[in-house]
GROMACS .gro file of C-alpha atoms in nm:
model
  496
    1MET     CA    1  -0.393  -2.177   5.975
    2LYS     CA    2  -0.388  -1.872   5.723
    3ARG     CA    3  -0.240  -1.651   5.985
    4ILE     CA    4   0.027  -1.911   6.085
    5ILE     CA    5   0.125  -1.966   5.722
    6ILE     CA    6   0.152  -1.604   5.644
    7LEU     CA    7   0.377  -1.545   5.938
    8THR     CA    8   0.607  -1.839   5.843
    9LEU     CA    9   0.630  -1.727   5.487
   10SER     CA   10   0.782  -1.405   5.649
   11CYS     CA   11   1.010  -1.613   5.891
   12VAL     CA   12   1.092  -1.930   5.695
   13VAL     CA   13   1.374  -2.032   5.937
   14LEU     CA   14   1.389  -1.937   6.282
   15VAL     CA   15   1.757  -1.966   6.404
   16SER     CA   16   1.757  -1.798   6.728
   17SER     CA   17   1.748  -2.038   7.014
   18CYS     CA   18   1.821  -2.104   7.360
   19LYS     CA   19   2.169  -2.070   7.512
   20LYS     CA   20   2.161  -2.439   7.617
   21TYR     CA   21   2.118  -2.541   7.252
   22LEU     CA   22   2.379  -2.311   7.116
   23GLU     CA   23   2.723  -2.246   7.218
   24GLU     CA   24   2.753  -1.961   6.971
   25LYS     CA   25   2.402  -1.778   6.955
   26THR     CA   26   2.280  -1.697   6.608
   27ASN     CA   27   2.036  -1.394   6.563
   28GLY     CA   28   1.826  -1.297   6.264
   29ILE     CA   29   1.575  -1.444   6.027
   30LEU     CA   30   1.714  -1.590   5.703
   31THR     CA   31   1.552  -1.753   5.410
   32PRO     CA   32   1.644  -2.118   5.265
   33ASP     CA   33   1.813  -1.927   4.967
   34ASN     CA   34   2.105  -1.789   5.202
   35TYR     CA   35   2.101  -2.051   5.478
   36TYR     CA   36   2.162  -2.443   5.519
   37ASN     CA   37   2.517  -2.385   5.364
   38THR     CA   38   2.712  -2.505   5.658
   39SER     CA   39   2.641  -2.756   5.925
   40GLU     CA   40   2.642  -2.481   6.173
   41GLN     CA   41   2.352  -2.321   6.019
   42ILE     CA   42   2.163  -2.650   5.977
   43ARG     CA   43   2.234  -2.708   6.365
   44ALA     CA   44   2.094  -2.362   6.428
   45ALA     CA   45   1.782  -2.417   6.212
   46VAL     CA   46   1.711  -2.739   6.395
   47ASN     CA   47   1.756  -2.595   6.734
   48GLY     CA   48   1.503  -2.321   6.648
   49ALA     CA   49   1.236  -2.608   6.608
   50TYR     CA   50   1.280  -2.678   6.979
   51THR     CA   51   1.151  -2.326   7.094
   52GLY     CA   52   0.803  -2.445   7.037
   53LEU     CA   53   0.849  -2.684   7.334
   54ASN     CA   54   0.818  -2.377   7.564
   55SER     CA   55   0.542  -2.195   7.399
   56PRO     CA   56   0.255  -2.295   7.606
   57PHE     CA   57   0.457  -2.179   7.921
   58ALA     CA   58   0.481  -1.838   7.791
   59THR     CA   59   0.326  -1.600   8.049
   60GLY     CA   60   0.033  -1.373   7.958
   61ILE     CA   61  -0.078  -1.030   8.073
   62GLY     CA   62  -0.117  -1.082   8.446
   63VAL     CA   63   0.030  -1.265   8.756
   64ALA     CA   64   0.058  -1.639   8.735
   65VAL     CA   65  -0.077  -1.665   8.400
   66SER     CA   66   0.016  -1.929   8.138
   67SER     CA   67  -0.200  -2.146   7.890
   68VAL     CA   68   0.002  -2.436   8.007
   69PHE     CA   69  -0.200  -2.469   8.334
   70SER     CA   70  -0.517  -2.512   8.144
   71LEU     CA   71  -0.411  -2.880   8.103
   72GLU     CA   72  -0.434  -2.931   8.474
   73TYR     CA   73  -0.731  -2.682   8.539
   74ILE     CA   74  -0.944  -2.909   8.322
   75THR     CA   75  -0.875  -3.229   8.514
   76GLY     CA   76  -1.052  -3.101   8.814
   77TYR     CA   77  -0.772  -3.202   9.051
   78CYS     CA   78  -0.614  -2.873   9.115
   79LEU     CA   79  -0.694  -2.524   9.234
   80ARG     CA   80  -0.591  -2.190   9.115
   81PRO     CA   81  -0.534  -2.013   9.466
   82ARG     CA   82  -0.501  -1.667   9.314
   83PRO     CA   83  -0.832  -1.511   9.163
   84SER     CA   84  -0.884  -1.618   8.820
   85GLY     CA   85  -1.066  -1.475   8.534
   86TYR     CA   86  -1.345  -1.619   8.316
   87GLU     CA   87  -1.104  -1.788   8.065
   88ASP     CA   88  -0.937  -1.986   8.340
   89ASN     CA   89  -1.284  -2.052   8.505
   90GLN     CA   90  -1.399  -2.237   8.189
   91TYR     CA   91  -1.138  -2.503   8.260
   92LEU     CA   92  -1.151  -2.484   8.638
   93GLN     CA   93  -1.516  -2.496   8.690
   94LEU     CA   94  -1.577  -2.692   8.349
   95THR     CA   95  -1.833  -2.453   8.257
   96GLY     CA   96  -1.755  -2.518   7.880
   97LEU     CA   97  -1.490  -2.379   7.667
   98ASP     CA   98  -1.597  -2.100   7.407
   99GLN     CA   99  -1.397  -2.045   7.079
  100ALA     CA  100  -1.250  -1.707   7.191
  101ASN     CA  101  -1.074  -1.840   7.510
  102GLY     CA  102  -0.718  -1.720   7.484
  103SER     CA  103  -0.565  -2.040   7.591
  104LEU     CA  104  -0.722  -2.229   7.294
  105ALA     CA  105  -0.537  -1.985   7.054
  106THR     CA  106  -0.222  -2.016   7.248
  107TRP     CA  107  -0.209  -2.401   7.230
  108TRP     CA  108  -0.302  -2.381   6.875
  109THR     CA  109  -0.017  -2.172   6.752
  110SER     CA  110   0.209  -2.348   6.996
  111CYS     CA  111   0.145  -2.655   6.769
  112TYR     CA  112   0.135  -2.501   6.419
  113TYR     CA  113   0.396  -2.236   6.425
  114PRO     CA  114   0.677  -2.505   6.495
  115ILE     CA  115   0.496  -2.757   6.274
  116GLU     CA  116   0.542  -2.517   5.982
  117ASN     CA  117   0.890  -2.459   6.091
  118CYS     CA  118   0.964  -2.823   6.089
  119ASN     CA  119   0.809  -2.864   5.750
  120SER     CA  120   1.056  -2.601   5.619
  121ILE     CA  121   1.359  -2.760   5.797
  122ILE     CA  122   1.289  -3.097   5.675
  123ALA     CA  123   1.248  -2.996   5.313
  124ASN     CA  124   1.556  -2.800   5.318
  125ILE     CA  125   1.789  -3.049   5.510
  126THR     CA  126   1.661  -3.308   5.261
  127ARG     CA  127   1.764  -3.120   4.950
  128SER     CA  128   2.099  -2.976   5.109
  129ASN     CA  129   2.427  -3.148   5.004
  130THR     CA  130   2.600  -2.945   5.287
  131VAL     CA  131   2.585  -3.272   5.517
  132ASN     CA  132   2.525  -3.644   5.427
  133GLY     CA  133   2.504  -3.972   5.589
  134ASP     CA  134   2.455  -3.998   5.963
  135VAL     CA  135   2.484  -3.633   6.030
  136LYS     CA  136   2.212  -3.541   5.784
  137ASN     CA  137   1.970  -3.835   5.907
  138ASN     CA  138   2.030  -3.721   6.269
  139PHE     CA  139   1.940  -3.360   6.205
  140LEU     CA  140   1.626  -3.482   6.017
  141ALA     CA  141   1.543  -3.714   6.306
  142GLU     CA  142   1.520  -3.444   6.546
  143ALA     CA  143   1.291  -3.242   6.323
  144TYR     CA  144   1.079  -3.544   6.243
  145PHE     CA  145   1.051  -3.604   6.627
  146LEU     CA  146   0.962  -3.244   6.695
  147ARG     CA  147   0.695  -3.236   6.422
  148ALA     CA  148   0.545  -3.556   6.554
  149TYR     CA  149   0.537  -3.421   6.907
  150TYR     CA  150   0.375  -3.104   6.799
  151TYR     CA  151   0.111  -3.287   6.605
  152PHE     CA  152   0.057  -3.544   6.898
  153ASN     CA  153  -0.031  -3.238   7.108
  154ALA     CA  154  -0.270  -3.085   6.830
  155VAL     CA  155  -0.451  -3.411   6.763
  156ARG     CA  156  -0.510  -3.487   7.129
  157LEU     CA  157  -0.633  -3.139   7.206
  158TYR     CA  158  -0.843  -3.068   6.913
  159GLY     CA  159  -0.909  -3.388   6.729
  160ARG     CA  160  -0.950  -3.364   6.384
  161VAL     CA  161  -0.681  -3.106   6.284
  162PRO     CA  162  -0.520  -2.964   5.955
  163LEU     CA  163  -0.240  -3.205   5.833
  164LYS     CA  164   0.036  -3.028   5.647
  165THR     CA  165   0.379  -3.184   5.593
  166THR     CA  166   0.542  -2.954   5.328
  167PRO     CA  167   0.643  -2.596   5.361
  168THR     CA  168   0.409  -2.321   5.228
  169THR     CA  169   0.571  -2.131   4.935
  170ASP     CA  170   0.258  -1.903   4.856
  171LEU     CA  171  -0.065  -1.806   4.985
  172ASN     CA  172  -0.286  -1.971   4.716
  173ASN     CA  173  -0.369  -2.274   4.915
  174THR     CA  174  -0.377  -2.183   5.268
  175GLN     CA  175  -0.712  -2.341   5.352
  176ILE     CA  176  -0.656  -2.700   5.382
  177GLY     CA  177  -0.935  -2.817   5.627
  178ARG     CA  178  -0.907  -3.068   5.877
  179SER     CA  179  -0.779  -3.441   5.846
  180SER     CA  180  -0.924  -3.731   6.007
  181ILE     CA  181  -0.765  -3.817   6.366
  182ASP     CA  182  -0.635  -4.170   6.221
  183ALA     CA  183  -0.477  -3.980   5.944
  184VAL     CA  184  -0.293  -3.744   6.193
  185TYR     CA  185  -0.182  -4.044   6.403
  186GLN     CA  186  -0.041  -4.224   6.100
  187GLN     CA  187   0.165  -3.935   6.012
  188ILE     CA  188   0.300  -3.894   6.387
  189VAL     CA  189   0.387  -4.285   6.369
  190SER     CA  190   0.560  -4.217   6.034
  191ASP     CA  191   0.772  -3.932   6.153
  192LEU     CA  192   0.861  -4.119   6.468
  193THR     CA  193   0.949  -4.428   6.268
  194ILE     CA  194   1.184  -4.214   6.039
  195ALA     CA  195   1.334  -4.056   6.325
  196GLU     CA  196   1.389  -4.390   6.506
  197LYS     CA  197   1.601  -4.528   6.217
  198ALA     CA  198   1.867  -4.245   6.255
  199ASN     CA  199   2.197  -4.328   6.431
  200LEU     CA  200   2.114  -4.097   6.730
  201ALA     CA  201   2.273  -4.200   7.068
  202TRP     CA  202   2.032  -4.339   7.332
  203THR     CA  203   2.092  -4.022   7.557
  204ASP     CA  204   2.179  -3.663   7.485
  205LYS     CA  205   2.296  -3.443   7.778
  206THR     CA  206   2.265  -3.119   7.584
  207GLY     CA  207   1.890  -3.162   7.573
  208HIS     CA  208   1.858  -3.258   7.204
  209VAL     CA  209   1.644  -3.533   7.090
  210SER     CA  210   1.777  -3.893   7.153
  211LYS     CA  211   1.683  -4.234   7.043
  212GLY     CA  212   1.555  -4.293   7.391
  213ALA     CA  213   1.327  -4.000   7.361
  214ILE     CA  214   1.202  -4.115   7.015
  215LYS     CA  215   1.110  -4.470   7.133
  216SER     CA  216   0.943  -4.321   7.455
  217LEU     CA  217   0.727  -4.088   7.251
  218LEU     CA  218   0.650  -4.363   7.013
  219ALA     CA  219   0.546  -4.585   7.289
  220LYS     CA  220   0.315  -4.316   7.427
  221VAL     CA  221   0.168  -4.249   7.093
  222TYR     CA  222   0.078  -4.638   7.051
  223LEU     CA  223  -0.073  -4.629   7.400
  224THR     CA  224  -0.291  -4.342   7.307
  225MET     CA  225  -0.407  -4.492   6.981
  226ALA     CA  226  -0.489  -4.811   7.165
  227GLY     CA  227  -0.744  -4.607   7.377
  228ALA     CA  228  -1.017  -4.349   7.278
  229PRO     CA  229  -1.091  -4.214   7.041
  230LEU     CA  230  -0.913  -4.452   6.783
  231ASN     CA  231  -0.967  -4.763   7.010
  232LYS     CA  232  -0.727  -4.973   6.814
  233GLY     CA  233  -0.698  -5.200   7.119
  234THR     CA  234  -0.483  -5.491   7.176
  235THR     CA  235  -0.244  -5.484   6.884
  236HIS     CA  236  -0.142  -5.121   6.973
  237TYR     CA  237  -0.114  -5.190   7.350
  238GLN     CA  238   0.135  -5.461   7.257
  239LEU     CA  239   0.316  -5.207   7.034
  240ALA     CA  240   0.320  -4.950   7.314
  241TYR     CA  241   0.473  -5.226   7.538
  242ASP     CA  242   0.705  -5.347   7.302
  243LYS     CA  243   0.846  -5.007   7.253
  244ALA     CA  244   0.854  -4.910   7.613
  245LYS     CA  245   1.044  -5.248   7.665
  246GLU     CA  246   1.311  -5.146   7.431
  247VAL     CA  247   1.376  -4.810   7.635
  248ILE     CA  248   1.385  -5.035   7.946
  249GLN     CA  249   1.612  -5.301   7.827
  250SER     CA  250   1.849  -5.053   7.667
  251GLY     CA  251   1.994  -4.989   8.020
  252GLN     CA  252   2.047  -4.628   7.956
  253PHE     CA  253   1.795  -4.489   8.195
  254SER     CA  254   1.725  -4.531   8.560
  255LEU     CA  255   1.489  -4.384   8.850
  256PHE     CA  256   1.659  -4.130   9.069
  257ALA     CA  257   1.716  -4.245   9.416
  258SER     CA  258   1.528  -3.969   9.569
  259TYR     CA  259   1.250  -3.733   9.456
  260GLN     CA  260   1.466  -3.449   9.533
  261ASP     CA  261   1.683  -3.548   9.258
  262LEU     CA  262   1.405  -3.471   9.019
  263ARG     CA  263   1.467  -3.109   9.069
  264ASN     CA  264   1.849  -3.108   9.113
  265PRO     CA  265   2.004  -2.902   8.820
  266ALA     CA  266   2.318  -3.105   8.831
  267LEU     CA  267   2.104  -3.409   8.697
  268ASN     CA  268   1.930  -3.217   8.403
  269ASN     CA  269   1.919  -3.424   8.081
  270SER     CA  270   2.045  -3.754   8.262
  271GLY     CA  271   1.929  -4.037   8.449
  272GLU     CA  272   1.547  -4.029   8.474
  273HIS     CA  273   1.520  -3.735   8.247
  274ILE     CA  274   1.475  -3.870   7.895
  275LEU     CA  275   1.391  -3.519   7.747
  276MET     CA  276   1.370  -3.203   7.900
  277ILE     CA  277   1.270  -2.827   7.799
  278GLN     CA  278   1.590  -2.642   7.814
  279HIS     CA  279   1.584  -2.309   8.004
  280ASP     CA  280   1.813  -2.034   8.101
  281GLU     CA  281   1.757  -1.797   8.382
  282THR     CA  282   1.834  -1.488   8.176
  283THR     CA  283   1.719  -1.556   7.821
  284ILE     CA  284   1.440  -1.840   7.861
  285PRO     CA  285   1.363  -1.857   8.231
  286ASN     CA  286   1.142  -2.136   8.359
  287ILE     CA  287   0.814  -1.999   8.503
  288MET     CA  288   0.718  -2.290   8.754
  289HIS     CA  289   0.894  -2.199   9.050
  290PHE     CA  290   0.746  -1.855   9.086
  291SER     CA  291   0.417  -1.934   8.949
  292LEU     CA  292   0.356  -2.206   9.202
  293MET     CA  293   0.448  -2.000   9.517
  294PRO     CA  294   0.190  -1.982   9.782
  295TYR     CA  295  -0.100  -1.743   9.767
  296PRO     CA  296  -0.166  -1.536   9.968
  297ASP     CA  297   0.182  -1.428   9.923
  298GLN     CA  298   0.425  -1.589  10.195
  299PRO     CA  299   0.782  -1.482  10.237
  300VAL     CA  300   0.939  -1.824  10.134
  301SER     CA  301   1.136  -1.694   9.819
  302ILE     CA  302   1.314  -1.366   9.720
  303GLN     CA  303   1.011  -1.301   9.505
  304SER     CA  304   0.688  -1.452   9.649
  305ALA     CA  305   0.435  -1.210   9.488
  306TYR     CA  306   0.391  -1.403   9.149
  307GLY     CA  307   0.252  -1.735   9.271
  308GLY     CA  308  -0.105  -1.898   9.302
  309ALA     CA  309  -0.120  -2.032   8.965
  310MET     CA  310  -0.183  -2.399   9.078
  311ALA     CA  311  -0.204  -2.604   9.382
  312PRO     CA  312  -0.331  -2.951   9.460
  313ALA     CA  313  -0.686  -2.999   9.548
  314ALA     CA  314  -0.740  -3.122   9.896
  315GLU     CA  315  -0.898  -3.437   9.781
  316PHE     CA  316  -0.631  -3.517   9.555
  317TYR     CA  317  -0.355  -3.452   9.821
  318ASN     CA  318  -0.541  -3.674  10.063
  319SER     CA  319  -0.550  -3.952   9.819
  320TYR     CA  320  -0.195  -4.026   9.881
  321ALA     CA  321  -0.122  -4.291  10.160
  322THR     CA  322   0.021  -4.123  10.467
  323ASN     CA  323   0.335  -4.338  10.415
  324ASP     CA  324   0.377  -4.257  10.065
  325LEU     CA  325   0.710  -4.082  10.017
  326ARG     CA  326   0.593  -3.857   9.765
  327LYS     CA  327   0.356  -3.702  10.017
  328GLN     CA  328   0.666  -3.637  10.242
  329GLU     CA  329   0.743  -3.294  10.310
  330LYS     CA  330   0.944  -3.125  10.022
  331ALA     CA  331   0.905  -3.432   9.802
  332PHE     CA  332   0.609  -3.344   9.572
  333TYR     CA  333   0.436  -3.113   9.789
  334TYR     CA  334   0.497  -2.895  10.107
  335THR     CA  335   0.294  -2.760  10.385
  336GLN     CA  336   0.561  -2.534  10.546
  337HIS     CA  337   0.902  -2.361  10.440
  338GLU     CA  338   1.177  -2.158  10.600
  339GLN     CA  339   1.117  -1.789  10.575
  340TYR     CA  340   1.339  -1.651  10.315
  341ALA     CA  341   1.667  -1.496  10.473
  342ASN     CA  342   1.564  -1.627  10.820
  343ALA     CA  343   1.585  -2.019  10.815
  344SER     CA  344   1.505  -2.032  11.183
  345SER     CA  345   1.165  -1.917  11.127
  346ILE     CA  346   0.911  -2.153  10.982
  347ILE     CA  347   0.615  -2.035  10.764
  348LYS     CA  348   0.315  -2.272  10.777
  349LEU     CA  349   0.115  -2.267  10.476
  350PRO     CA  350  -0.263  -2.253  10.482
  351ALA     CA  351  -0.268  -2.564  10.235
  352PRO     CA  352  -0.040  -2.801  10.064
  353TYR     CA  353   0.143  -2.646   9.759
  354ILE     CA  354   0.358  -2.827   9.475
  355TYR     CA  355   0.721  -2.878   9.549
  356LYS     CA  356   0.800  -3.058   9.234
  357TYR     CA  357   0.933  -2.746   9.067
  358TRP     CA  358   1.093  -2.560   9.351
  359ASN     CA  359   1.440  -2.443   9.260
  360ASP     CA  360   1.671  -2.355   9.557
  361ALA     CA  361   1.890  -2.123   9.338
  362ALA     CA  362   1.582  -1.945   9.218
  363GLU     CA  363   1.473  -1.887   9.572
  364VAL     CA  364   1.773  -1.678   9.632
  365SER     CA  365   1.855  -1.519   9.290
  366GLY     CA  366   1.488  -1.449   9.181
  367ARG     CA  367   1.553  -1.618   8.849
  368ASP     CA  368   1.485  -1.975   8.749
  369GLY     CA  369   1.683  -2.149   8.498
  370SER     CA  370   1.589  -2.505   8.566
  371ASN     CA  371   1.497  -2.741   8.299
  372PHE     CA  372   1.137  -2.886   8.275
  373PRO     CA  373   1.079  -3.264   8.232
  374LEU     CA  374   0.894  -3.349   7.915
  375ILE     CA  375   0.965  -3.727   7.911
  376ARG     CA  376   1.045  -3.907   8.241
  377TYR     CA  377   1.177  -4.271   8.258
  378ALA     CA  378   0.900  -4.327   8.542
  379ASP     CA  379   0.641  -4.253   8.271
  380VAL     CA  380   0.785  -4.505   8.035
  381LEU     CA  381   0.797  -4.761   8.317
  382LEU     CA  382   0.417  -4.698   8.374
  383ILE     CA  383   0.350  -4.715   8.017
  384ALA     CA  384   0.507  -5.058   7.990
  385ALA     CA  385   0.303  -5.184   8.286
  386GLU     CA  386  -0.037  -5.046   8.163
  387ALA     CA  387  -0.010  -5.146   7.809
  388LYS     CA  388   0.097  -5.504   7.885
  389ALA     CA  389  -0.190  -5.533   8.133
  390MET     CA  390  -0.425  -5.411   7.874
  391ALA     CA  391  -0.267  -5.630   7.594
  392ASP     CA  392  -0.314  -5.932   7.823
  393GLY     CA  393  -0.692  -5.853   7.898
  394GLY     CA  394  -0.680  -5.587   8.180
  395SER     CA  395  -0.407  -5.746   8.407
  396THR     CA  396  -0.088  -5.914   8.356
  397THR     CA  397   0.189  -6.137   8.514
  398ASP     CA  398   0.427  -6.048   8.269
  399ALA     CA  399   0.788  -6.012   8.454
  400VAL     CA  400   0.901  -5.684   8.258
  401ALA     CA  401   0.559  -5.512   8.327
  402LEU     CA  402   0.570  -5.614   8.690
  403THR     CA  403   0.934  -5.506   8.749
  404ALA     CA  404   0.862  -5.189   8.572
  405TYR     CA  405   0.550  -5.103   8.784
  406THR     CA  406   0.740  -5.212   9.097
  407ALA     CA  407   1.028  -4.972   9.034
  408VAL     CA  408   0.805  -4.679   9.039
  409HIS     CA  409   0.574  -4.789   9.338
  410LYS     CA  410   0.883  -4.907   9.559
  411ARG     CA  411   1.037  -4.554   9.538
  412ALA     CA  412   0.728  -4.423   9.697
  413PHE     CA  413   0.699  -4.741   9.940
  414PRO     CA  414   1.043  -4.888  10.000
  415ALA     CA  415   0.898  -5.188  10.178
  416TYR     CA  416   0.676  -5.297   9.897
  417ALA     CA  417   0.737  -5.634   9.736
  418GLN     CA  418   0.687  -5.698   9.384
  419PRO     CA  419   0.337  -5.863   9.321
  420THR     CA  420   0.259  -6.173   9.116
  421GLY     CA  421   0.023  -5.977   8.902
  422ILE     CA  422  -0.089  -5.627   8.837
  423ALA     CA  423  -0.422  -5.477   8.704
  424ALA     CA  424  -0.420  -5.164   8.459
  425ASP     CA  425  -0.636  -4.978   8.686
  426GLU     CA  426  -0.373  -4.985   8.951
  427VAL     CA  427  -0.120  -4.863   8.710
  428LEU     CA  428  -0.351  -4.589   8.617
  429LYS     CA  429  -0.371  -4.487   8.964
  430GLU     CA  430   0.003  -4.489   9.003
  431ARG     CA  431   0.029  -4.255   8.682
  432PHE     CA  432  -0.213  -4.008   8.866
  433TRP     CA  433   0.013  -3.994   9.172
  434GLU     CA  434   0.353  -4.013   9.009
  435LEU     CA  435   0.302  -3.785   8.718
  436ALA     CA  436   0.057  -3.527   8.899
  437TYR     CA  437   0.083  -3.173   8.776
  438GLU     CA  438   0.332  -3.265   8.487
  439PHE     CA  439   0.051  -3.178   8.246
  440GLN     CA  440   0.015  -3.541   8.153
  441THR     CA  441  -0.315  -3.639   8.342
  442TRP     CA  442  -0.558  -3.494   8.121
  443PHE     CA  443  -0.426  -3.693   7.828
  444ASP     CA  444  -0.456  -4.013   8.024
  445MET     CA  445  -0.803  -3.929   8.131
  446GLN     CA  446  -0.879  -3.868   7.741
  447ARG     CA  447  -0.747  -4.191   7.608
  448THR     CA  448  -0.872  -4.428   7.904
  449ARG     CA  449  -1.229  -4.241   7.930
  450LYS     CA  450  -1.144  -4.281   8.292
  451ALA     CA  451  -1.115  -4.069   8.599
  452PHE     CA  452  -0.945  -4.123   8.948
  453ASP     CA  453  -1.225  -4.116   9.199
  454VAL     CA  454  -1.004  -3.992   9.474
  455VAL     CA  455  -1.237  -4.007   9.758
  456ASN     CA  456  -1.306  -4.361   9.695
  457ASN     CA  457  -0.971  -4.470   9.564
  458ARG     CA  458  -1.088  -4.624   9.256
  459MET     CA  459  -1.073  -4.558   8.878
  460VAL     CA  460  -1.437  -4.468   8.738
  461SER     CA  461  -1.587  -4.380   8.392
  462LEU     CA  462  -1.485  -4.029   8.299
  463ILE     CA  463  -1.807  -3.929   8.166
  464GLY     CA  464  -2.033  -3.861   8.449
  465TYR     CA  465  -1.764  -3.819   8.712
  466LYS     CA  466  -1.759  -3.481   8.897
  467ALA     CA  467  -1.388  -3.396   8.989
  468PRO     CA  468  -1.310  -3.234   9.305
  469VAL     CA  469  -1.282  -2.877   9.178
  470HIS     CA  470  -1.550  -2.884   8.901
  471ASN     CA  471  -1.892  -2.738   8.907
  472ARG     CA  472  -2.042  -3.051   8.717
  473ALA     CA  473  -1.984  -3.383   8.588
  474PHE     CA  474  -1.779  -3.439   8.255
  475ILE     CA  475  -1.968  -3.479   7.942
  476GLU     CA  476  -1.868  -3.621   7.598
  477THR     CA  477  -1.819  -3.256   7.458
  478ASP     CA  478  -1.554  -3.170   7.717
  479LEU     CA  479  -1.308  -3.425   7.596
  480LEU     CA  480  -1.186  -3.212   7.269
  481TRP     CA  481  -1.130  -2.837   7.274
  482PRO     CA  482  -1.293  -2.641   7.006
  483ILE     CA  483  -1.083  -2.486   6.722
  484PRO     CA  484  -0.988  -2.121   6.815
  485LEU     CA  485  -1.219  -1.866   6.668
  486THR     CA  486  -0.961  -1.668   6.533
  487GLU     CA  487  -0.855  -1.969   6.322
  488VAL     CA  488  -1.194  -2.044   6.200
  489GLN     CA  489  -1.265  -1.679   6.113
  490LYS     CA  490  -0.937  -1.691   5.892
  491ASP     CA  491  -1.014  -2.013   5.757
  492PRO     CA  492  -1.371  -2.128   5.751
  493SER     CA  493  -1.303  -2.471   5.636
  494LEU     CA  494  -1.201  -2.552   6.000
  495ALA     CA  495  -1.552  -2.528   6.103
  496ASN     CA  496  -1.636  -2.852   5.917
   0.00000   0.00000   0.00000
């Protein structure tokens, strides 16, 4: 924490941001004394808080290297076709994470740099007289949402973490220790509840936080609190259902007609996409298209030499039913592709690869500016179905829950008829298939303490389950990551 606070003191307000957030780009680092004097400056400061969303995707030294993939490696349902180093293998093989693992540090700073930025933004907007009323409250709502999101990642990854909600003004009190998991979640709920009261629109096509995003995240937070490790149970499952139901009944969101629409740039920040990480092919490119290229290299894109970061485990790919449209060629996966600049030649791949993030424009230009989905409406629909099933004792006949589940499942199986009841485990399996490789699965496994036995098509206890790619079964100590060594060395109180 001390290193983060020191850096934040020297960079109190980060105002540079993605082109998609700013029409007029502001460069430089300014202090509160000479900032927050105009609504444009406040807008730029809040925009700066969004940059943390992309931090885990930052590429490291090497090809197809990014800490974000650790969230899929640890599930045991994906491969890294390109040869991996010992740090990635700690996740891929489940050999145990040591505190010096670089991904631990990247995820930590991806939470705490932006948290400290949000603290400063919230404090300075609150005391500013530049804007008032809805304008002020809406700016604050975005900052509160973002702080809640970053804390949500921190507490799910590391468990007990430092809880700090005010900006640092000196270095006399930088060692603040770890708060309880419950205290962190209470702060997250508080931040989102404040944000929810603002007069934001339900949707925002510029990529900023919307009312729909706030309520969707709050539904997921309640769902997580209902499960492990807090185990708040029925009351919070009902809260998750109620919040997801508000999103559903707003009528502002809908599933795309086809899976291809999920990666259509023309549909960014609309329809099924409740909130996305904004990218620009020049300033903040998306790494996914090129990182997921086949390995060994295949001539299917203008740049084919940077892939191999992640591919589905054969057992997981085969768990999809043959007639599941998500398994259909070039929906979520592909097994062959036209040769780049020679469409008449078909390249057959040695195994299935992930197609969710394929970008047709990047195939030709060599630059990927597509947005990344952070909250999808399909996720919210499945939250509603699972939460209501759990609130009702493990299964439900609730009409809203059944309709929500059916909407997601029917897109995969058009002939599917809505059932009269649904069990929570069936919804969980649907989450594994629908949200595969979107960096959601590990968090589902954590909160439910369940894994998907893909060979036998059933949900099983997470502890004791050996996933397809792992060297051993899960044990309790796998569920939370250790605090990075660099942080403990700077702040020994984090070791307690």
